[in-house]
Short mmCIF file of C-alpha atoms and ligand atoms in Angstrom, two decimals:
data_model
loop_
_atom_site.label_atom_id
_atom_site.label_comp_id
_atom_site.label_asym_id
_atom_site.label_seq_id
_atom_site.Cartn_x
_atom_site.Cartn_y
_atom_site.Cartn_z
CA MET X 1 -49.70 -4.03 -29.99
CA THR X 2 -52.89 -5.13 -32.00
CA HIS X 3 -54.51 -7.90 -29.79
CA ALA X 4 -58.08 -6.63 -30.35
CA THR X 5 -60.29 -9.60 -29.08
CA ALA X 6 -57.90 -10.89 -26.05
CA GLN X 7 -58.20 -9.50 -22.76
CA THR X 8 -55.49 -11.82 -21.04
CA ILE X 9 -53.19 -14.86 -22.32
CA PHE X 10 -56.77 -16.74 -21.36
CA ASP X 11 -58.11 -16.08 -24.59
CA LEU X 12 -55.34 -15.37 -26.70
CA THR X 13 -55.34 -18.46 -29.96
CA ALA X 14 -52.60 -19.23 -31.75
CA ALA X 15 -53.37 -16.57 -34.02
CA ASP X 16 -52.67 -13.85 -31.72
CA ILE X 17 -49.35 -14.73 -31.14
CA GLN X 18 -46.27 -12.49 -32.37
CA PRO X 19 -42.91 -13.73 -32.06
CA THR X 20 -41.58 -10.69 -30.92
CA LEU X 21 -40.24 -9.15 -27.01
CA GLU X 22 -43.29 -6.74 -27.39
CA PHE X 23 -45.66 -9.41 -27.69
CA ALA X 24 -43.79 -11.73 -24.31
CA ARG X 25 -44.42 -8.19 -22.10
CA TRP X 26 -47.73 -7.49 -23.38
CA CYS X 27 -49.14 -11.32 -22.37
CA ASP X 28 -46.96 -10.25 -18.42
CA ALA X 29 -49.42 -7.43 -18.83
CA HIS X 30 -52.28 -9.07 -18.93
CA ASP X 31 -50.80 -12.42 -17.10
CA PRO X 32 -54.16 -12.67 -14.27
CA LEU X 33 -51.13 -15.14 -12.61
CA ALA X 34 -48.70 -12.45 -12.92
CA LYS X 35 -48.64 -11.77 -8.81
CA PHE X 36 -47.52 -15.28 -8.31
CA ARG X 37 -44.03 -14.83 -8.95
CA ASP X 38 -44.00 -12.32 -6.15
CA ALA X 39 -44.42 -15.00 -3.98
CA PHE X 40 -41.26 -16.98 -4.77
CA GLU X 41 -37.44 -16.29 -3.61
CA LEU X 42 -36.13 -15.24 -7.42
CA PRO X 43 -32.41 -16.66 -8.22
CA CYS X 44 -30.58 -14.73 -9.46
CA GLY X 45 -27.81 -13.71 -12.01
CA ALA X 46 -24.08 -11.77 -10.98
CA ASP X 47 -25.01 -8.71 -12.28
CA GLY X 48 -28.40 -8.81 -10.04
CA THR X 49 -31.06 -9.49 -12.33
CA PRO X 50 -33.25 -12.38 -12.06
CA LEU X 51 -33.17 -15.70 -14.01
CA ALA X 52 -34.88 -17.15 -16.38
CA TYR X 53 -35.90 -19.99 -14.44
CA MET X 54 -37.04 -23.25 -16.05
CA ALA X 55 -35.82 -26.31 -14.04
CA GLY X 56 -39.03 -26.32 -12.14
CA ASN X 57 -39.47 -29.86 -13.38
CA SER X 58 -35.66 -30.33 -12.22
CA LEU X 59 -36.26 -27.95 -8.39
CA GLY X 60 -39.04 -25.74 -7.69
CA LEU X 61 -37.69 -22.88 -6.75
CA MET X 62 -38.71 -21.43 -3.25
CA ALA X 63 -41.70 -19.80 -1.31
CA LYS X 64 -41.13 -16.79 0.63
CA ALA X 65 -43.78 -18.42 3.17
CA THR X 66 -41.42 -21.09 3.24
CA ARG X 67 -38.56 -19.75 5.85
CA ALA X 68 -41.31 -18.47 8.28
CA LEU X 69 -42.61 -21.90 8.64
CA ILE X 70 -39.84 -23.90 8.78
CA ALA X 71 -38.82 -21.14 12.39
CA GLU X 72 -41.78 -22.17 13.49
CA GLU X 73 -40.68 -25.79 14.14
CA LEU X 74 -37.31 -24.94 15.26
CA ASP X 75 -38.79 -22.50 17.94
CA LEU X 76 -41.02 -25.32 18.68
CA TRP X 77 -38.64 -28.10 18.91
CA ALA X 78 -36.25 -25.19 20.68
CA ASN X 79 -38.60 -24.29 23.28
CA HIS X 80 -40.40 -27.44 24.09
CA GLY X 81 -38.75 -30.22 22.92
CA ALA X 82 -40.55 -33.19 22.71
CA GLU X 83 -43.93 -31.41 23.81
CA GLY X 84 -43.59 -30.27 20.49
CA HIS X 85 -45.48 -33.27 19.29
CA VAL X 86 -48.94 -32.05 21.03
CA ARG X 87 -48.36 -28.41 21.26
CA GLY X 88 -48.17 -25.23 18.83
CA LYS X 89 -50.19 -24.62 16.01
CA ARG X 90 -49.92 -27.62 14.61
CA PRO X 91 -48.38 -30.55 16.43
CA TRP X 92 -45.99 -32.73 14.61
CA VAL X 93 -48.25 -36.37 15.38
CA GLU X 94 -50.15 -34.65 13.33
CA TYR X 95 -48.35 -32.63 11.05
CA HIS X 96 -48.63 -34.66 8.07
CA GLU X 97 -52.43 -34.23 8.38
CA HIS X 98 -51.91 -30.39 6.65
CA PHE X 99 -51.51 -31.86 3.14
CA ARG X 100 -54.34 -33.57 2.31
CA ALA X 101 -56.73 -31.00 1.60
CA GLY X 102 -53.38 -30.00 -1.00
CA LEU X 103 -52.52 -33.92 -2.60
CA ALA X 104 -56.18 -34.43 -2.95
CA MET X 105 -56.91 -30.95 -4.90
CA LEU X 106 -53.91 -31.41 -7.06
CA ALA X 107 -53.61 -35.81 -7.42
CA GLY X 108 -57.52 -35.32 -7.90
CA GLY X 109 -58.48 -37.70 -5.14
CA MET X 110 -60.08 -38.02 -1.59
CA GLU X 111 -58.61 -36.39 0.89
CA SER X 112 -58.40 -40.16 2.66
CA GLU X 113 -56.71 -41.26 -0.61
CA VAL X 114 -53.40 -39.51 -0.22
CA VAL X 115 -50.79 -38.96 2.27
CA ALA X 116 -47.47 -37.43 2.03
CA MET X 117 -44.70 -39.89 3.16
CA ASN X 118 -41.06 -41.09 2.24
CA THR X 119 -39.66 -40.18 -0.77
CA LEU X 120 -40.28 -41.13 -4.14
CA THR X 121 -38.71 -44.12 -4.89
CA ALA X 122 -39.33 -45.79 -1.44
CA ASN X 123 -42.46 -44.93 -2.60
CA LEU X 124 -42.59 -47.23 -5.12
CA HIS X 125 -40.75 -49.91 -3.58
CA PHE X 126 -43.64 -49.91 -0.96
CA LEU X 127 -46.35 -49.74 -3.10
CA MET X 128 -45.21 -52.21 -5.24
CA MET X 129 -44.68 -54.29 -2.27
CA SER X 130 -48.82 -53.87 -2.22
CA PHE X 131 -49.90 -53.76 -5.31
CA TYR X 132 -47.73 -55.67 -7.49
CA ARG X 133 -48.86 -58.98 -6.26
CA PRO X 134 -47.75 -61.77 -8.82
CA GLU X 135 -49.70 -64.60 -8.65
CA GLY X 136 -49.57 -67.59 -11.26
CA ALA X 137 -49.34 -67.05 -14.46
CA ARG X 138 -50.37 -63.05 -13.59
CA ARG X 139 -47.16 -62.08 -13.23
CA ARG X 140 -45.67 -59.57 -15.62
CA ILE X 141 -45.19 -55.54 -15.00
CA LEU X 142 -44.94 -53.45 -17.97
CA VAL X 143 -42.73 -49.99 -18.08
CA GLU X 144 -41.88 -48.29 -20.24
CA ARG X 145 -37.73 -49.11 -21.58
CA GLY X 146 -36.75 -45.26 -21.45
CA ALA X 147 -38.18 -44.68 -17.90
CA PHE X 148 -36.39 -42.67 -15.84
CA PRO X 149 -33.52 -44.99 -14.40
CA SER X 150 -34.24 -44.83 -10.79
CA ASP X 151 -37.92 -46.25 -11.89
CA ARG X 152 -36.37 -49.03 -13.99
CA PHE X 153 -33.85 -49.61 -10.64
CA ALA X 154 -36.80 -49.60 -8.73
CA VAL X 155 -39.03 -51.84 -10.81
CA ARG X 156 -35.47 -54.84 -11.47
CA SER X 157 -34.55 -54.80 -7.92
CA PHE X 158 -37.92 -55.50 -6.79
CA VAL X 159 -39.30 -58.90 -9.07
CA ARG X 160 -35.81 -59.92 -7.95
CA ALA X 161 -35.67 -59.33 -4.35
CA ILE X 162 -39.23 -61.27 -4.27
CA GLY X 163 -38.09 -63.87 -6.63
CA GLY X 164 -38.94 -63.01 -10.28
CA ASP X 165 -36.71 -62.95 -13.24
CA VAL X 166 -36.42 -59.78 -14.75
CA GLU X 167 -36.14 -60.87 -18.16
CA ARG X 168 -39.73 -62.47 -17.70
CA ASP X 169 -41.30 -60.91 -16.02
CA ILE X 170 -40.65 -57.06 -17.01
CA ILE X 171 -42.38 -56.19 -20.40
CA GLU X 172 -41.37 -52.95 -21.99
CA VAL X 173 -42.92 -50.46 -23.79
CA ALA X 174 -40.92 -47.92 -26.19
CA PRO X 175 -41.68 -45.01 -29.48
CA ARG X 176 -41.52 -46.82 -32.59
CA GLU X 177 -38.38 -46.20 -34.73
CA GLY X 178 -37.82 -42.73 -35.52
CA ASP X 179 -40.57 -41.52 -33.62
CA ASP X 180 -39.77 -39.57 -29.97
CA CYS X 181 -42.94 -40.27 -28.18
CA LEU X 182 -44.82 -43.33 -26.93
CA ARG X 183 -48.33 -44.04 -29.17
CA THR X 184 -51.29 -44.66 -26.72
CA ILE X 185 -52.53 -47.58 -29.51
CA ASP X 186 -49.31 -49.03 -28.65
CA ILE X 187 -49.41 -49.84 -25.41
CA LEU X 188 -53.04 -50.50 -25.24
CA GLU X 189 -52.23 -53.48 -27.81
CA ALA X 190 -48.94 -54.52 -24.97
CA ILE X 191 -51.50 -55.14 -22.22
CA ALA X 192 -54.44 -56.84 -24.55
CA ARG X 193 -51.48 -59.03 -25.90
CA GLU X 194 -50.28 -59.74 -22.11
CA GLY X 195 -53.31 -60.13 -21.27
CA GLU X 196 -54.11 -62.82 -18.20
CA SER X 197 -50.22 -62.56 -17.98
CA LEU X 198 -49.98 -59.15 -16.58
CA ALA X 199 -50.20 -58.04 -13.03
CA LEU X 200 -49.15 -54.18 -13.06
CA VAL X 201 -48.48 -51.05 -15.22
CA LEU X 202 -46.94 -49.01 -13.59
CA LEU X 203 -45.79 -45.51 -16.04
CA SER X 204 -44.76 -42.47 -16.10
CA GLY X 205 -47.37 -39.89 -16.35
CA VAL X 206 -45.31 -37.13 -17.37
CA GLN X 207 -42.67 -39.08 -19.04
CA TYR X 208 -38.99 -37.09 -17.79
CA TYR X 209 -37.17 -36.80 -20.96
CA THR X 210 -39.50 -35.55 -23.94
CA GLY X 211 -42.72 -33.72 -21.87
CA GLN X 212 -45.41 -36.13 -23.27
CA VAL X 213 -47.89 -36.69 -21.39
CA LEU X 214 -50.14 -40.22 -21.15
CA GLU X 215 -53.40 -41.00 -21.34
CA MET X 216 -53.41 -42.42 -18.24
CA ALA X 217 -57.26 -42.54 -18.06
CA ARG X 218 -57.04 -45.21 -21.25
CA ILE X 219 -54.74 -46.80 -20.14
CA THR X 220 -55.86 -47.21 -16.36
CA SER X 221 -58.78 -49.36 -17.81
CA ALA X 222 -56.90 -50.82 -20.30
CA ALA X 223 -54.74 -52.54 -17.32
CA HIS X 224 -58.35 -53.33 -15.23
CA ALA X 225 -59.84 -54.65 -18.52
CA VAL X 226 -57.18 -57.54 -18.31
CA GLY X 227 -57.50 -57.70 -14.77
CA ALA X 228 -53.74 -55.92 -14.17
CA ARG X 229 -53.70 -53.61 -11.40
CA SER X 230 -52.72 -49.70 -12.52
CA GLY X 231 -49.83 -47.54 -10.82
CA TRP X 232 -48.69 -44.09 -11.57
CA ASP X 233 -45.33 -42.50 -11.36
CA LEU X 234 -46.41 -38.77 -11.26
CA ALA X 235 -42.86 -37.09 -10.33
CA HIS X 236 -43.53 -34.75 -13.76
CA ALA X 237 -46.88 -34.87 -13.78
CA ILE X 238 -48.51 -33.63 -9.95
CA GLY X 239 -48.50 -29.85 -9.93
CA ASN X 240 -48.35 -30.00 -13.31
CA VAL X 241 -51.36 -31.18 -15.21
CA GLU X 242 -54.76 -32.04 -14.50
CA LEU X 243 -55.09 -35.35 -12.45
CA ARG X 244 -58.41 -37.18 -11.73
CA LEU X 245 -56.61 -39.84 -9.65
CA HIS X 246 -60.09 -41.61 -8.46
CA ASP X 247 -62.15 -40.95 -10.82
CA TRP X 248 -59.62 -42.59 -13.17
CA GLY X 249 -59.51 -45.45 -11.29
CA ALA X 250 -56.19 -45.89 -10.80
CA ASP X 251 -54.55 -48.44 -8.01
CA PHE X 252 -52.14 -45.84 -6.78
CA ALA X 253 -48.79 -43.79 -8.02
CA CYS X 254 -46.19 -41.76 -5.73
CA TRP X 255 -44.35 -38.66 -6.88
CA CYS X 256 -41.42 -36.17 -5.65
CA SER X 257 -42.71 -32.31 -3.96
CA TYR X 258 -39.53 -31.21 -4.83
CA LYS X 259 -40.40 -30.45 -8.82
CA TYR X 260 -43.21 -28.80 -9.52
CA LEU X 261 -44.28 -28.68 -6.14
CA ASN X 262 -41.58 -26.62 -5.00
CA GLY X 263 -41.45 -28.44 -1.55
CA GLY X 264 -37.74 -27.89 -1.27
CA PRO X 265 -34.83 -30.17 -2.11
CA GLY X 266 -35.71 -34.05 -0.77
CA ALA X 267 -39.01 -32.96 -0.49
CA VAL X 268 -41.10 -35.98 1.79
CA ALA X 269 -42.73 -37.48 -1.19
CA GLY X 270 -46.63 -37.97 -1.56
CA ALA X 271 -48.54 -41.26 -2.32
CA PHE X 272 -52.27 -42.23 -4.01
CA ILE X 273 -53.79 -45.21 -2.27
CA HIS X 274 -57.38 -45.71 -4.71
CA GLU X 275 -60.19 -45.72 -2.13
CA ARG X 276 -61.05 -49.73 -3.29
CA HIS X 277 -58.32 -51.03 -1.83
CA HIS X 278 -58.39 -49.47 1.83
CA ALA X 279 -60.92 -51.12 3.72
CA SER X 280 -59.01 -54.50 2.95
CA PRO X 281 -56.27 -53.99 1.78
CA PRO X 282 -53.26 -56.67 0.69
CA PRO X 283 -50.13 -56.90 1.60
CA ARG X 284 -47.83 -53.86 2.66
CA LEU X 285 -45.15 -53.07 5.06
CA GLU X 286 -46.07 -51.17 8.11
CA GLY X 287 -44.69 -48.85 10.91
CA TRP X 288 -46.24 -47.78 14.05
CA TRP X 289 -46.83 -44.04 12.14
CA GLY X 290 -49.42 -46.77 10.05
CA THR X 291 -51.44 -46.98 13.28
CA ASN X 292 -54.68 -44.92 14.28
CA SER X 293 -53.09 -42.07 15.78
CA ARG X 294 -55.94 -42.25 18.28
CA THR X 295 -53.81 -45.54 19.85
CA ARG X 296 -50.98 -45.01 18.47
CA PHE X 297 -49.12 -43.35 21.91
CA ALA X 298 -51.03 -46.52 23.67
CA MET X 299 -48.54 -48.84 22.30
CA GLY X 300 -49.66 -51.80 22.19
CA PRO X 301 -48.91 -55.10 20.07
CA ASP X 302 -51.00 -55.21 17.04
CA PHE X 303 -51.73 -53.28 14.35
CA ASP X 304 -54.31 -50.93 14.37
CA PRO X 305 -54.82 -49.23 11.05
CA ALA X 306 -55.23 -46.02 10.41
CA PRO X 307 -58.00 -45.30 7.96
CA GLY X 308 -57.31 -44.85 4.26
CA ALA X 309 -53.49 -43.69 2.57
CA ASP X 310 -52.04 -43.13 5.73
CA ALA X 311 -52.31 -46.72 6.62
CA TRP X 312 -49.10 -47.05 4.13
CA GLN X 313 -46.89 -44.52 6.81
CA VAL X 314 -43.85 -46.44 7.82
CA SER X 315 -42.26 -43.79 10.31
CA ASN X 316 -42.86 -39.65 11.86
CA PRO X 317 -42.30 -37.68 8.66
CA PRO X 318 -38.97 -35.22 9.23
CA ILE X 319 -41.62 -32.02 9.85
CA LEU X 320 -38.84 -29.26 8.54
CA SER X 321 -38.94 -31.31 5.17
CA LEU X 322 -42.45 -31.61 5.02
CA ALA X 323 -42.76 -27.37 6.09
CA PRO X 324 -42.18 -25.75 2.76
CA LEU X 325 -44.88 -27.34 1.13
CA LEU X 326 -47.04 -25.58 3.25
CA ALA X 327 -46.04 -22.59 1.68
CA SER X 328 -46.28 -23.89 -1.53
CA PHE X 329 -49.78 -25.42 -1.44
CA GLU X 330 -51.15 -21.79 0.05
CA VAL X 331 -50.22 -20.54 -3.73
CA PHE X 332 -51.20 -23.12 -5.47
CA ARG X 333 -54.48 -23.11 -4.11
CA ALA X 334 -55.02 -19.18 -4.11
CA ALA X 335 -53.43 -19.34 -8.27
CA GLY X 336 -55.92 -22.62 -8.98
CA MET X 337 -54.62 -25.44 -11.05
CA GLY X 338 -57.03 -25.14 -13.98
CA ARG X 339 -55.47 -21.24 -14.52
CA LEU X 340 -51.62 -22.71 -14.14
CA ILE X 341 -52.29 -24.95 -16.78
CA ALA X 342 -54.62 -22.78 -19.31
CA LYS X 343 -50.55 -20.14 -18.55
CA ALA X 344 -48.40 -22.89 -19.53
CA ARG X 345 -50.39 -23.93 -22.63
CA ALA X 346 -50.31 -20.16 -23.09
CA MET X 347 -46.40 -19.96 -22.97
CA THR X 348 -45.36 -23.54 -24.46
CA GLY X 349 -47.48 -22.41 -27.14
CA PHE X 350 -45.24 -18.81 -27.70
CA ILE X 351 -42.47 -20.64 -27.51
CA GLU X 352 -43.20 -23.05 -30.03
CA ILE X 353 -44.24 -20.95 -32.58
CA ALA X 354 -41.36 -18.32 -31.47
CA LEU X 355 -38.48 -20.77 -32.78
CA ARG X 356 -39.98 -21.58 -35.42
CA HIS X 357 -39.61 -18.45 -36.22
CA ARG X 358 -36.88 -17.89 -35.03
CA ALA X 359 -34.43 -21.02 -34.43
CA PRO X 360 -32.68 -22.76 -37.42
CA LYS X 361 -34.39 -26.13 -38.62
CA ARG X 362 -32.06 -28.33 -36.56
CA VAL X 363 -34.03 -27.35 -33.16
CA HIS X 364 -36.86 -29.27 -32.82
CA ILE X 365 -39.44 -29.60 -30.13
CA LEU X 366 -39.89 -34.04 -28.95
CA THR X 367 -42.94 -32.30 -26.58
CA PRO X 368 -45.89 -33.80 -28.57
CA SER X 369 -48.11 -30.64 -30.06
CA ALA X 370 -51.24 -31.12 -28.32
CA THR X 371 -51.92 -28.96 -25.48
CA SER X 372 -53.89 -32.60 -24.00
CA GLU X 373 -50.34 -34.12 -24.78
CA ARG X 374 -47.96 -31.70 -22.80
CA GLY X 375 -47.79 -30.03 -19.67
CA CYS X 376 -45.48 -27.35 -18.55
CA GLN X 377 -42.29 -29.07 -20.36
CA LEU X 378 -40.65 -28.96 -23.62
CA SER X 379 -38.12 -30.68 -25.12
CA ILE X 380 -35.90 -29.41 -27.97
CA SER X 381 -33.44 -31.56 -29.64
CA VAL X 382 -30.34 -30.27 -31.01
CA ASP X 383 -29.75 -32.68 -34.53
CA SER X 384 -26.47 -31.07 -35.16
CA GLY X 385 -24.64 -33.30 -32.96
CA ASP X 386 -23.61 -34.42 -29.66
CA SER X 387 -21.03 -31.19 -29.12
CA ALA X 388 -22.75 -28.94 -30.97
CA ALA X 389 -25.86 -29.53 -28.39
CA ARG X 390 -23.63 -29.29 -25.13
CA ALA X 391 -22.39 -26.01 -26.59
CA LEU X 392 -25.62 -24.42 -27.35
CA PHE X 393 -27.25 -25.30 -24.05
CA ASP X 394 -23.30 -24.40 -22.38
CA SER X 395 -24.23 -20.58 -23.75
CA LEU X 396 -27.73 -20.56 -22.18
CA LEU X 397 -26.49 -19.90 -18.53
CA PRO X 398 -24.05 -17.63 -19.16
CA LYS X 399 -27.07 -15.62 -20.97
CA GLY X 400 -29.25 -16.18 -17.62
CA ILE X 401 -31.24 -18.89 -18.68
CA VAL X 402 -31.24 -21.96 -16.19
CA CYS X 403 -32.99 -25.33 -18.23
CA ASP X 404 -31.20 -28.43 -18.20
CA PHE X 405 -29.34 -31.26 -20.36
CA ARG X 406 -30.19 -34.77 -21.00
CA HIS X 407 -27.77 -36.80 -22.90
CA PRO X 408 -27.44 -37.06 -26.20
CA ARG X 409 -28.81 -33.85 -27.06
CA VAL X 410 -31.63 -32.55 -25.84
CA ILE X 411 -32.51 -29.21 -23.75
CA ARG X 412 -35.02 -29.76 -21.63
CA ALA X 413 -37.07 -26.54 -20.54
CA ALA X 414 -39.94 -26.21 -18.14
CA PRO X 415 -41.91 -22.03 -17.87
CA ALA X 416 -43.54 -23.24 -14.45
CA PRO X 417 -46.15 -20.88 -14.84
CA LEU X 418 -46.41 -19.97 -10.60
CA TYR X 419 -43.49 -17.80 -11.66
CA THR X 420 -41.83 -17.78 -15.17
CA ARG X 421 -42.71 -14.48 -17.35
CA PHE X 422 -42.92 -14.63 -20.86
CA GLU X 423 -40.53 -12.58 -21.07
CA ASP X 424 -38.13 -15.55 -19.71
CA CYS X 425 -39.91 -17.00 -22.30
CA TRP X 426 -38.94 -15.08 -24.71
CA ARG X 427 -35.24 -14.33 -23.39
CA LEU X 428 -35.17 -18.19 -23.79
CA VAL X 429 -36.21 -18.84 -27.48
CA ASP X 430 -33.53 -15.59 -28.37
CA ALA X 431 -30.79 -17.49 -26.79
CA LEU X 432 -31.11 -20.80 -28.94
CA SER X 433 -31.87 -18.72 -32.33
C1 PLP D 501 -37.39 -36.83 -10.16
C2 PLP D 501 -37.64 -38.54 -10.59
C3 PLP D 501 -36.87 -39.33 -9.60
C4 PLP D 501 -36.39 -39.29 -8.09
O1 PLP D 501 -36.87 -40.06 -7.34
P1 PLP D 501 -36.28 -39.77 -6.15
O2 PLP D 501 -36.79 -40.88 -5.29
O3 PLP D 501 -37.02 -38.55 -5.35
O4 PLP D 501 -34.62 -39.32 -5.72
C5 PLP D 501 -37.86 -40.77 -10.24
N1 PLP D 501 -38.51 -41.26 -10.58
C6 PLP D 501 -38.91 -40.15 -11.79
C7 PLP D 501 -39.53 -40.55 -12.71
C8 PLP D 501 -38.25 -38.67 -11.35
O5 PLP D 501 -38.54 -37.89 -12.07
#
């Protein structure tokens, strides 16, 4: 091996990358984050060897510390019943508070701006109630034509539920004819064109199908420049790319926690509500868990809001579905988001270059090649007919490679840097070649 200059994967340059298994193994041996793989349970194939798991954008793997954290809460319940609300290591009345530091770090917000609550689509509805407030001529909401179906259903049903007109009030941006991805300029132009008719811009930080990272800071500023609000669905962004929601000035954001955050199936989701909306909040749908924890159990008739984003909570959270996140956040804290992003870039760069060497021309990557426009997901289009694409995808699992398939011919591979090895990336390339 000739890696005279690179000490670790963090100082590899494109010129260092070689499309070989030996190179992948060199990377794994020189990956300062490699040890974090041991913190996770690794699904294995029939032969007992770990699968090349690249579906962390769908369901992240389970941190080994998860079982003990859930067991702690089960024991508290078993041994103390309702007393568990106020005793034990993490009393349930304040359990959600243990997620603030991790969420603030991952979302780039202040601790008062983030809260773990509900599920993603539910949060979209709750936050639209607060931040999509059509008034007079300002009633349009800008979304993306290729949005994840749940977001589309949420927006359309919400517009209808408040008496709006789906055709009139929803504006869609889409990639240009022949393009795979959105262009920032087209989004900015649509915002400027709508101007005073625009109430809300609601987009995904990372597009689920293509893996494209949108320019969240610029789009947020453009929305504000025309007097609209800016909300983000960060399902594929949190734990994957750098987020600085507070500095960018986003009005709100929400995400699920079972993808890159490894919270487990149906995990409790999260939300961000910018500080500027805390003192005199917009209308919101309220419940008892949004009240001040000091007075909550006085059971008074008036809503005494908790400070910050906590006031948007409605119900007491499902403790057993929150516990796994504690384990995952600890690994994120120890690994560091900056290093994880650097590793993801090295892995996607390796896959891309190796695919270019090895794979036939009929395979192309939809995800933008600029590192600032991608996270760890690569969406690989198989351009030789839909059934050939499906057949190629179906050949992966028997080879121990877990990706997912999106109609009609896209294979999504997400080498999550917390637990994926370069050798796994190599296996993917080899299987596609
Ligand atoms: C995964 C995902 C969802 C899923 O919604 P749930 O409410 O968590 O079931 C919604 N929107 C986007 C963009 C997603 O990526």
